[in-house]
């Protein structure tokens, strides 16, 4: 890039200070020697590290959203990690996708991560198994037997009451 400027002018260009002291002097600015000015995006990497209370990590999916409408879904392999390279610098949101692999787990909250130039930003995502109640709990068999006996007695009492009512009604209908 070539630019003629006024004498005694100081400018900052691409992080470098350039002072022009001669009138009419042409200054050549390049950020890559011999190539001129190369305008490449600043990029970094994002690493998602998956853990769970039961040690399972394979098959979980994550959505990563960020600047300029970036939105991708990635799936964890047996290593429990996802490395996303060449992301533009900026803020990204990592969220676990609710699917078959994550159905038995409490999903972690979404996390925001800043990606910096030339760096790897780590995001740790951990799942806990859902506390699913057992069916057919037999932890107190004596209690269950008593509850069953009370239920049978209640059923018999209701049946006996209905029979007594029906007989009384039949006698009343027969007397008329």
Coordinates of C-alpha atoms in Angstrom, one line a residue:
X1 CA 0.0 0.0 0.0
X2 CA 1.5 3.4 -1.0
X3 CA 0.3 6.7 0.4
X4 CA 1.7 10.2 0.2
X5 CA 1.1 12.3 3.3
X6 CA 2.0 15.7 4.8
X7 CA 5.4 16.3 6.5
X8 CA 5.9 15.7 10.2
X9 CA 2.9 13.3 10.4
X10 CA 2.9 10.4 12.8
X11 CA 0.5 7.5 12.1
X12 CA -0.1 4.1 13.7
X13 CA -0.7 1.4 11.1
X14 CA -1.2 -2.3 11.9
X15 CA 0.2 -1.8 15.4
X16 CA 3.4 -0.1 14.1
X17 CA 4.1 3.6 14.5
X18 CA 5.3 5.3 11.3
X19 CA 6.7 8.9 11.3
X20 CA 6.9 10.8 8.1
X21 CA 9.3 13.7 8.2
X22 CA 9.8 14.6 4.5
X23 CA 7.3 16.3 2.3
X24 CA 6.3 14.1 -0.7
X25 CA 8.0 10.9 0.7
X26 CA 6.2 7.7 -0.2
X27 CA 5.9 5.2 2.6
X28 CA 5.5 1.5 1.9
X29 CA 3.6 -0.4 4.6
X30 CA 3.5 -4.2 4.6
X31 CA 2.7 -6.7 7.3
X32 CA 4.3 -9.6 5.6
X33 CA 7.8 -8.9 4.1
X34 CA 7.8 -9.0 0.4
X35 CA 4.1 -9.7 0.1
X36 CA 2.7 -6.3 1.0
X37 CA -0.3 -5.9 3.2
X38 CA -2.1 -9.2 3.8
X39 CA -5.5 -8.9 5.4
X40 CA -6.2 -12.2 7.1
X41 CA -8.7 -12.8 9.9
X42 CA -7.5 -13.2 13.4
X43 CA -8.2 -16.7 14.5
X44 CA -7.9 -19.0 17.5
X45 CA -9.2 -22.4 18.6
X46 CA -11.9 -23.7 20.9
X47 CA -11.6 -27.0 22.7
X48 CA -14.6 -28.6 24.4
X49 CA -13.7 -31.2 27.1
X50 CA -16.6 -33.5 28.0
X51 CA -16.9 -35.4 31.3
X52 CA -19.8 -37.3 33.0
X53 CA -20.5 -38.8 36.4
X54 CA -20.5 -42.3 34.9
X55 CA -17.5 -41.8 32.7
X56 CA -19.4 -42.0 29.4
X57 CA -18.2 -39.3 26.9
X58 CA -18.7 -40.6 23.4
X59 CA -21.6 -39.5 21.2
X60 CA -22.6 -36.3 23.0
X61 CA -23.3 -33.3 20.7
X62 CA -22.6 -29.6 21.2
X63 CA -23.8 -26.5 19.4
X64 CA -21.3 -23.7 19.1
X65 CA -22.6 -20.3 18.1
X66 CA -20.6 -17.1 17.6
X67 CA -19.9 -14.0 15.6
X68 CA -21.2 -13.4 12.1
X69 CA -24.0 -16.0 12.5
X70 CA -21.6 -18.9 13.2
X71 CA -23.5 -22.0 14.3
X72 CA -22.2 -25.5 14.0
X73 CA -23.0 -28.9 15.8
X74 CA -20.1 -31.1 16.8
X75 CA -20.1 -34.7 18.3
X76 CA -17.6 -35.9 20.9
X77 CA -15.6 -39.1 20.1
X78 CA -14.2 -41.6 22.5
X79 CA -11.5 -39.1 23.7
X80 CA -14.2 -36.8 25.1
X81 CA -12.8 -33.8 23.3
X82 CA -13.7 -31.6 20.3
X83 CA -11.1 -29.2 18.9
X84 CA -12.4 -26.5 16.6
X85 CA -9.6 -24.7 14.8
X86 CA -9.5 -21.4 12.8
X87 CA -12.4 -19.7 14.6
X88 CA -12.5 -16.0 14.2
X89 CA -11.7 -14.3 17.5
X90 CA -14.7 -13.3 19.6
X91 CA -17.3 -14.6 22.0
X92 CA -18.8 -18.1 21.4
X93 CA -21.6 -19.9 23.3
X94 CA -21.3 -23.7 23.8
X95 CA -24.5 -25.6 24.6
X96 CA -25.1 -29.3 24.8
X97 CA -27.7 -30.7 22.4
X98 CA -30.6 -32.7 23.9
X99 CA -30.6 -36.0 22.1
X100 CA -30.4 -39.8 22.6
X101 CA -26.9 -39.7 24.1
X102 CA -27.8 -37.0 26.7
X103 CA -31.3 -38.3 27.6
X104 CA -30.3 -39.9 30.9
X105 CA -28.3 -36.9 32.1
X106 CA -29.0 -33.4 33.5
X107 CA -27.7 -31.1 30.8
X108 CA -25.1 -28.5 31.9
X109 CA -25.8 -24.8 31.5
X110 CA -24.6 -23.1 28.4
X111 CA -21.1 -21.6 28.6
X112 CA -19.7 -18.5 27.0
X113 CA -16.0 -18.6 25.9
X114 CA -13.7 -16.0 24.4
X115 CA -11.5 -17.1 21.5
X116 CA -8.2 -15.2 21.3
X117 CA -5.8 -14.9 18.4
X118 CA -3.4 -17.9 18.2
X119 CA -4.7 -19.4 21.5
X120 CA -6.8 -22.5 22.4
X121 CA -9.7 -21.7 24.8
X122 CA -10.9 -24.7 26.8
X123 CA -14.6 -25.2 27.8
X124 CA -15.4 -28.0 30.2
X125 CA -18.9 -29.5 30.1
X126 CA -19.9 -32.1 32.7
X127 CA -23.1 -34.2 33.0
X128 CA -24.7 -35.8 36.0
X129 CA -26.9 -38.8 35.6
X130 CA -30.6 -38.0 36.4
X131 CA -31.8 -39.4 39.7
X132 CA -34.5 -41.6 38.4
X133 CA -36.8 -43.2 41.0
X134 CA -37.0 -47.0 41.1
X135 CA -40.3 -48.7 40.5
X136 CA -41.3 -51.7 42.5
X137 CA -39.3 -50.5 45.5
X138 CA -39.1 -53.4 48.0
X139 CA -36.9 -51.7 50.5
X140 CA -39.6 -52.2 53.3
X141 CA -41.5 -55.4 52.6
X142 CA -43.4 -55.4 55.9
X143 CA -44.9 -51.9 55.1
X144 CA -45.9 -53.1 51.6
X145 CA -47.7 -56.2 53.1
X146 CA -49.6 -54.0 55.6
X147 CA -50.6 -51.6 52.8
X148 CA -51.9 -54.5 50.7
X149 CA -53.9 -56.0 53.6
X150 CA -55.5 -52.6 54.3
X151 CA -56.4 -52.3 50.7
X152 CA -58.0 -55.8 50.6
X153 CA -60.0 -55.0 53.8
X154 CA -61.2 -51.7 52.3
X155 CA -62.3 -53.5 49.1
X156 CA -64.2 -56.2 51.2
X157 CA -65.8 -53.5 53.3
X158 CA -67.0 -51.6 50.2
X159 CA -68.3 -54.8 48.7
X160 CA -70.1 -55.8 51.9
X161 CA -71.7 -52.4 52.1
X162 CA -73.0 -52.6 48.6
X163 CA -74.5 -56.1 49.2
X164 CA -76.3 -54.8 52.3
X165 CA -77.6 -51.9 50.4
X166 CA -78.8 -54.0 47.5
X167 CA -80.6 -56.5 49.8
X168 CA -82.3 -53.7 51.7
X169 CA -83.5 -52.1 48.4
X170 CA -84.8 -55.5 47.2
X171 CA -86.8 -56.0 50.4
X172 CA -88.2 -52.6 50.1
X173 CA -89.1 -53.1 46.4
X174 CA -90.7 -56.5 47.3
X175 CA -92.8 -55.0 50.1
X176 CA -94.5 -52.5 47.7

